[in-house]
Short mmCIF file of C-alpha atoms and ligand atoms in Angstrom, two decimals:
data_model
loop_
_atom_site.label_atom_id
_atom_site.label_comp_id
_atom_site.label_asym_id
_atom_site.label_seq_id
_atom_site.Cartn_x
_atom_site.Cartn_y
_atom_site.Cartn_z
CA UNK A 1 148.66 -71.58 71.15
CA UNK A 2 150.56 -72.91 74.42
CA UNK A 3 154.35 -71.59 73.85
CA UNK A 4 155.36 -68.39 71.96
CA UNK A 5 158.75 -67.23 71.29
CA UNK A 6 160.17 -63.55 71.41
CA UNK A 7 163.51 -62.48 69.79
CA UNK A 8 165.06 -59.11 68.63
CA UNK A 9 167.04 -58.56 65.80
CA UNK A 10 169.41 -56.57 63.76
CA UNK A 11 170.64 -52.90 65.13
CA UNK A 12 169.34 -52.57 68.83
CA UNK A 13 167.09 -49.58 69.44
CA UNK A 14 165.79 -48.32 72.99
CA UNK A 15 162.27 -49.48 73.92
CA UNK A 16 163.16 -52.92 72.93
CA UNK A 17 163.02 -54.06 76.23
CA UNK A 18 159.94 -52.16 77.10
CA UNK A 19 158.85 -54.33 74.02
CA UNK A 20 160.18 -57.73 75.26
CA UNK A 21 158.38 -56.96 78.96
CA UNK A 22 154.83 -56.34 77.15
CA UNK A 23 154.97 -59.68 75.44
CA UNK A 24 156.02 -61.87 78.20
CA UNK A 25 154.01 -59.82 80.45
CA UNK A 26 151.23 -60.01 77.87
CA UNK A 27 151.36 -64.01 77.14
CA UNK A 28 151.54 -64.64 81.04
CA UNK A 29 148.02 -62.40 81.07
CA UNK A 30 146.52 -64.94 78.48
CA UNK A 31 147.98 -68.32 80.01
CA UNK A 32 150.86 -68.67 77.57
CA UNK A 33 154.55 -69.85 77.85
CA UNK A 34 156.98 -67.36 76.84
CA UNK A 35 160.69 -67.82 75.93
CA UNK A 36 163.08 -65.65 74.83
CA UNK A 37 165.28 -66.25 71.99
CA UNK A 38 168.83 -64.99 72.54
CA UNK A 39 170.52 -63.03 69.50
CA UNK A 40 167.95 -63.16 67.11
CA UNK A 41 167.82 -65.67 64.15
CA UNK A 42 171.32 -66.90 65.24
CA UNK A 43 169.37 -68.19 68.79
CA UNK A 44 166.73 -69.70 66.63
CA UNK A 45 168.97 -71.61 64.68
CA UNK A 46 170.92 -72.65 67.63
CA UNK A 47 168.05 -73.29 70.05
CA UNK A 48 169.57 -70.69 72.47
CA UNK A 49 166.10 -70.04 74.33
CA UNK A 50 165.46 -69.07 78.02
CA UNK A 51 162.15 -69.37 79.86
CA UNK A 52 160.74 -66.16 80.89
CA UNK A 53 158.45 -65.41 83.21
CA UNK A 54 157.15 -61.74 84.34
CA UNK A 55 159.86 -61.83 86.80
CA UNK A 56 162.14 -62.07 84.24
CA UNK A 57 161.62 -58.96 82.63
CA UNK A 58 161.78 -56.91 86.07
CA UNK A 59 163.42 -53.47 86.25
CA UNK A 60 164.11 -53.50 82.34
CA UNK A 61 161.67 -51.07 80.81
CA UNK A 62 163.87 -48.01 81.41
CA UNK A 63 166.77 -50.08 79.83
CA UNK A 64 168.38 -49.29 76.67
CA UNK A 65 170.04 -52.13 74.72
CA UNK A 66 168.22 -55.51 74.64
CA UNK A 67 168.32 -58.25 76.96
CA UNK A 68 167.98 -60.72 74.71
CA UNK A 69 170.87 -59.26 72.53
CA UNK A 70 170.85 -58.56 69.06
CA UNK A 71 172.42 -59.68 66.00
CA UNK A 72 172.83 -59.74 62.05
CA UNK A 73 172.47 -63.50 61.67
CA UNK A 74 173.96 -64.95 58.01
CA UNK A 75 173.06 -68.57 58.93
CA UNK A 76 169.55 -67.49 58.73
CA UNK A 77 169.83 -66.64 55.33
CA UNK A 78 170.88 -70.08 54.04
CA UNK A 79 168.08 -72.90 53.58
CA UNK A 80 169.99 -75.09 55.71
CA UNK A 81 170.08 -72.33 58.72
CA UNK A 82 166.21 -71.98 58.44
CA UNK A 83 165.58 -75.89 58.65
CA UNK A 84 167.85 -76.07 61.86
CA UNK A 85 165.81 -73.41 63.21
CA UNK A 86 162.83 -74.67 62.28
CA UNK A 87 163.73 -78.31 64.00
CA UNK A 88 164.73 -76.46 67.34
CA UNK A 89 161.55 -74.73 67.47
CA UNK A 90 159.73 -78.01 66.37
CA UNK A 91 161.53 -79.84 69.33
CA UNK A 92 160.85 -77.26 71.98
CA UNK A 93 157.17 -77.23 70.79
CA UNK A 94 157.40 -73.62 70.23
CA UNK A 95 153.98 -72.57 68.40
CA UNK A 96 154.74 -68.97 67.65
CA UNK A 97 157.17 -66.01 67.18
CA UNK A 98 157.02 -62.27 67.99
CA UNK A 99 160.15 -61.09 65.95
CA UNK A 100 161.07 -57.28 66.99
CA UNK A 101 163.42 -55.43 64.26
CA UNK A 102 163.51 -53.83 60.97
CA UNK A 103 163.35 -54.58 57.45
CA UNK A 104 166.06 -57.24 57.37
CA UNK A 105 163.93 -59.09 60.27
CA UNK A 106 161.08 -59.14 58.35
CA UNK A 107 162.72 -60.33 55.37
CA UNK A 108 163.85 -63.12 57.17
CA UNK A 109 160.56 -63.89 59.08
CA UNK A 110 158.98 -64.10 55.16
CA UNK A 111 161.40 -66.45 53.46
CA UNK A 112 161.07 -68.58 56.74
CA UNK A 113 157.16 -68.44 56.86
CA UNK A 114 157.16 -69.46 52.97
CA UNK A 115 159.11 -72.47 53.91
CA UNK A 116 157.41 -73.16 56.89
CA UNK A 117 153.72 -72.35 56.81
CA UNK A 118 153.11 -73.67 60.07
CA UNK A 119 155.30 -70.97 61.64
CA UNK A 120 153.15 -68.32 62.90
CA UNK A 121 155.12 -64.71 63.40
CA UNK A 122 154.34 -61.33 64.23
CA UNK A 123 156.17 -58.68 64.30
CA UNK A 124 157.10 -55.52 65.92
CA UNK A 125 159.12 -52.79 64.46
CA UNK A 126 162.27 -52.20 66.21
CA UNK A 127 164.78 -49.56 64.57
CA UNK A 128 166.11 -46.17 65.20
CA UNK A 129 165.98 -45.49 61.54
CA UNK A 130 162.14 -44.97 61.33
CA UNK A 131 162.30 -46.50 57.80
CA UNK A 132 159.44 -49.01 57.71
CA UNK A 133 156.12 -48.53 56.25
CA UNK A 134 153.02 -49.25 58.48
CA UNK A 135 153.68 -47.31 61.39
CA UNK A 136 154.13 -43.94 62.13
CA UNK A 137 156.99 -44.41 64.85
CA UNK A 138 159.30 -47.19 65.05
CA UNK A 139 160.36 -48.41 68.39
CA UNK A 140 163.54 -46.56 69.05
CA UNK A 141 163.07 -43.58 67.14
CA UNK A 142 161.89 -41.11 69.53
CA UNK A 143 164.68 -41.81 71.47
CA UNK A 144 167.33 -41.68 68.74
CA UNK A 145 166.48 -38.28 67.72
CA UNK A 146 166.04 -36.67 70.67
CA UNK A 147 169.80 -38.30 71.71
CA UNK A 148 170.86 -36.59 68.48
CA UNK A 149 169.47 -33.37 69.14
CA UNK A 150 170.91 -33.06 72.46
CA UNK A 151 174.22 -34.37 71.05
CA UNK A 152 174.00 -31.37 67.85
CA UNK A 153 173.26 -28.95 70.63
CA UNK A 154 176.07 -29.68 72.41
CA UNK A 155 178.33 -29.14 68.82
CA UNK A 156 176.49 -26.07 68.62
CA UNK A 157 178.23 -24.34 71.78
CA UNK A 158 181.61 -25.01 70.33
CA UNK A 159 180.77 -24.66 66.84
CA UNK A 160 179.39 -20.92 67.73
CA UNK A 161 182.98 -20.19 69.92
CA UNK A 162 185.29 -21.07 67.62
CA UNK A 163 183.34 -19.54 64.58
CA UNK A 164 183.36 -23.06 62.49
CA UNK A 165 181.22 -24.63 60.43
CA UNK A 166 180.26 -28.55 61.28
CA UNK A 167 178.90 -31.69 59.57
CA UNK A 168 177.20 -33.92 61.67
CA UNK A 169 176.73 -37.13 60.54
CA UNK A 170 173.44 -38.97 61.55
CA UNK A 171 172.39 -42.58 61.16
CA UNK A 172 169.97 -43.29 58.60
CA UNK A 173 171.22 -46.02 56.27
CA UNK A 174 168.53 -45.52 53.73
CA UNK A 175 166.33 -42.49 54.96
CA UNK A 176 166.54 -39.12 56.14
CA UNK A 177 164.08 -39.69 59.21
CA UNK A 178 166.89 -38.87 61.58
CA UNK A 179 168.15 -35.87 59.65
CA UNK A 180 165.16 -34.13 59.19
CA UNK A 181 163.79 -33.50 62.61
CA UNK A 182 166.88 -33.17 64.34
CA UNK A 183 167.90 -30.74 61.65
CA UNK A 184 165.02 -28.35 62.24
CA UNK A 185 164.87 -28.79 65.78
CA UNK A 186 168.69 -27.87 66.33
CA UNK A 187 168.40 -24.80 63.92
CA UNK A 188 170.57 -26.19 61.11
CA UNK A 189 171.66 -24.60 57.94
CA UNK A 190 170.91 -27.54 55.80
CA UNK A 191 169.97 -31.21 56.05
CA UNK A 192 171.45 -33.81 53.51
CA UNK A 193 169.29 -36.43 52.73
CA UNK A 194 169.15 -39.88 50.70
CA UNK A 195 165.67 -38.80 49.44
CA UNK A 196 166.87 -35.84 47.69
CA UNK A 197 169.52 -35.13 45.27
CA UNK A 198 172.53 -32.90 47.07
CA UNK A 199 174.05 -30.18 45.01
CA UNK A 200 177.07 -28.74 46.62
CA UNK A 201 176.70 -25.61 44.77
CA UNK A 202 173.19 -25.14 46.19
CA UNK A 203 174.52 -25.73 49.74
CA UNK A 204 177.52 -23.49 49.31
CA UNK A 205 175.18 -20.81 48.39
CA UNK A 206 173.04 -21.32 51.73
CA UNK A 207 176.72 -21.24 53.71
CA UNK A 208 177.48 -18.13 51.58
CA UNK A 209 173.88 -16.34 52.67
CA UNK A 210 174.24 -17.37 55.98
CA UNK A 211 177.84 -15.28 56.51
CA UNK A 212 175.71 -12.54 54.87
CA UNK A 213 173.33 -12.80 57.54
CA UNK A 214 176.26 -12.40 60.10
CA UNK A 215 176.16 -15.93 61.10
CA UNK A 216 179.26 -16.60 63.02
CA UNK A 217 178.96 -20.56 62.65
CA UNK A 218 176.71 -23.16 60.49
CA UNK A 219 175.63 -26.66 61.12
CA UNK A 220 174.62 -29.12 58.29
CA UNK A 221 173.31 -32.16 59.47
CA UNK A 222 174.15 -35.27 56.72
CA UNK A 223 172.14 -38.68 57.08
CA UNK A 224 174.52 -41.51 56.51
CA UNK A 225 172.80 -42.62 53.46
CA UNK A 226 173.18 -39.21 51.72
CA UNK A 227 174.46 -40.11 48.14
CA UNK A 228 177.19 -38.06 48.06
CA UNK A 229 178.95 -40.39 50.74
CA UNK A 230 178.62 -39.33 54.38
CA UNK A 231 180.07 -36.12 56.42
CA UNK A 232 183.59 -36.23 55.69
CA UNK A 233 183.08 -36.59 51.90
CA UNK A 234 180.63 -33.63 51.56
CA UNK A 235 182.91 -31.17 54.08
CA UNK A 236 185.74 -32.40 51.11
CA UNK A 237 183.75 -30.81 48.53
CA UNK A 238 182.40 -27.86 50.34
CA UNK A 239 186.14 -27.15 51.36
CA UNK A 240 187.48 -26.78 48.31
CA UNK A 241 184.82 -24.17 47.07
CA UNK A 242 184.15 -22.18 50.67
CA UNK A 243 186.50 -21.02 53.42
CA UNK A 244 184.41 -18.64 55.23
CA UNK A 245 184.67 -21.07 58.61
CA UNK A 246 187.39 -23.34 59.79
CA UNK A 247 185.56 -26.85 58.88
CA UNK A 248 185.03 -29.63 61.50
CA UNK A 249 183.33 -33.11 61.07
CA UNK A 250 181.56 -35.34 63.64
CA UNK A 251 180.24 -38.55 63.18
CA UNK A 252 177.32 -39.22 65.97
CA UNK A 253 177.00 -42.64 65.05
CA UNK A 254 176.46 -45.62 67.51
CA UNK A 255 175.74 -43.63 70.58
CA UNK A 256 172.48 -42.77 68.80
CA UNK A 257 171.95 -46.37 69.41
CA UNK A 258 171.81 -46.67 73.19
CA UNK A 259 170.45 -45.06 76.24
CA UNK A 260 167.06 -44.83 78.32
CA UNK A 261 164.21 -45.00 75.77
CA UNK A 262 161.74 -41.55 76.31
CA UNK A 263 158.38 -41.97 77.85
CA UNK A 264 156.72 -42.19 74.64
CA UNK A 265 159.22 -44.67 73.56
CA UNK A 266 158.57 -46.82 76.51
CA UNK A 267 154.67 -46.45 75.92
CA UNK A 268 154.34 -47.07 72.09
CA UNK A 269 156.77 -50.10 72.56
CA UNK A 270 154.51 -51.45 75.31
CA UNK A 271 151.53 -51.40 73.60
CA UNK A 272 153.12 -52.85 70.52
CA UNK A 273 154.62 -55.56 72.39
CA UNK A 274 150.78 -56.38 73.81
CA UNK A 275 149.43 -55.87 70.40
CA UNK A 276 151.49 -58.45 68.86
CA UNK A 277 150.34 -61.44 71.35
CA UNK A 278 146.99 -59.99 70.66
CA UNK A 279 147.32 -60.79 67.34
CA UNK A 280 148.74 -64.24 67.14
CA UNK A 281 146.25 -65.21 69.71
CA UNK A 282 143.54 -63.78 67.06
CA UNK A 283 145.24 -66.11 64.44
CA UNK A 284 146.95 -63.23 62.54
CA UNK A 285 150.49 -63.84 61.00
CA UNK A 286 153.20 -62.53 58.94
CA UNK A 287 152.13 -58.93 59.91
CA UNK A 288 153.84 -56.14 61.43
CA UNK A 289 152.36 -53.96 64.52
CA UNK A 290 152.05 -50.29 64.14
CA UNK A 291 150.72 -47.51 65.10
CA UNK A 292 149.04 -44.99 62.86
CA UNK A 293 147.22 -41.72 64.18
CA UNK A 294 147.14 -43.79 67.57
CA UNK A 295 145.51 -46.75 66.24
CA UNK A 296 147.10 -50.04 66.50
CA UNK A 297 147.36 -51.21 62.43
CA UNK A 298 148.53 -54.65 61.01
CA UNK A 299 150.43 -54.36 58.08
CA UNK A 300 151.97 -57.81 55.66
CA UNK A 301 155.79 -57.69 56.28
CA UNK A 302 156.03 -57.62 52.67
CA UNK A 303 154.03 -53.88 52.39
CA UNK A 304 155.96 -52.68 55.59
CA UNK A 305 159.31 -53.93 54.01
CA UNK A 306 158.96 -52.73 50.13
CA UNK A 307 156.57 -49.40 50.68
CA UNK A 308 158.33 -46.07 52.09
CA UNK A 309 157.26 -43.65 54.05
CA UNK A 310 157.68 -40.31 52.65
CA UNK A 311 159.91 -37.45 53.90
CA UNK A 312 157.37 -34.04 54.89
CA UNK A 313 158.55 -32.04 52.32
CA UNK A 314 157.12 -29.44 54.17
CA UNK A 315 159.97 -29.84 57.06
CA UNK A 316 162.28 -29.75 54.11
CA UNK A 317 161.20 -26.55 53.12
CA UNK A 318 161.63 -25.07 56.54
CA UNK A 319 164.81 -25.67 57.28
CA UNK A 320 165.46 -23.24 54.75
CA UNK A 321 163.07 -20.72 55.65
CA UNK A 322 163.64 -20.73 59.38
CA UNK A 323 167.47 -21.00 59.59
O1 F6P B 401 169.21 -49.71 61.23
C1 F6P B 401 169.93 -49.17 61.66
C2 F6P B 401 171.00 -49.00 62.17
O2 F6P B 401 171.32 -47.96 63.31
C3 F6P B 401 171.43 -48.18 60.76
O3 F6P B 401 171.22 -46.33 60.98
C4 F6P B 401 172.85 -48.15 60.60
O4 F6P B 401 173.28 -48.14 59.32
C5 F6P B 401 173.24 -49.43 60.71
O5 F6P B 401 171.91 -49.96 62.02
C6 F6P B 401 174.67 -49.42 61.81
O6 F6P B 401 174.40 -51.25 62.01
P1 F6P B 401 175.75 -51.95 62.64
O7 F6P B 401 175.42 -51.48 64.09
O8 F6P B 401 175.44 -53.24 62.13
O9 F6P B 401 177.20 -51.45 62.12
#
């Protein structure tokens, strides 16, 4: 193996830059040429590559976003798009790829590898959602939950000052991995996640109990993927039956995706990028790098995408006990 490419794809996540840096510098250490591919699969299709020596990744470990940019590429999900991507790889003599992204990225990578078996791809889990199987933490998750926690703390101050009930929506299209720990860490009264069915009656009861305990404000964290349809919808339903507080809604949105990665984020992203290059050199392909109980593990893409980590039921229960 002489030349590898690295790209970031799907929703960006803090720590992606630390991972890119680790891939480039580990590649260099083992005598490989490394190219950066801009805008994920889109750059693969367009042949939008840049040579990356160790200097190209100086001063990026602390930056959010991704210096390689990211995209959700439709063209790659057509056979013609993938053929173009393959031809570009061959023309540039790329032997293998490190793909940093989430389930969409690994789904695309799997299809590509099935069609072109001589393409080797190793993945690093990059998504704030933490919704991949085969790793305790995805790149971006730790930073995102801390960003969300700080934002919720701020909202709590104003909720208290005005005797208000806030419904705060956090990201998490399919999973409550951002909602649950932030709810616990911020002392929220309740958390609504896609993994459990939400009952408005129960929620109203919780809020009434809170009033009974002389709480002058309340916070409910809503994962964006909750089956009731987001914080505005939940607020509307609750508002019909509960007039204890004035209600406000806050959608944290993309602010959760940016910002300086935390220390552990940088460490884990570096470990994963380093492990991805080592895995390619060991002849591995079609696997996602993960960290479970502090150990590096390799999980086939199919398993990483299809299986799901479970939310910790004890944490869910604790929200009710501790609030
Ligand atoms: O996959 C990460 C994520 O941030 C999800 O939590 C969210 O639903 C989605 O991306 C938003 O994507 P976009 O930035 O394309 O709107």
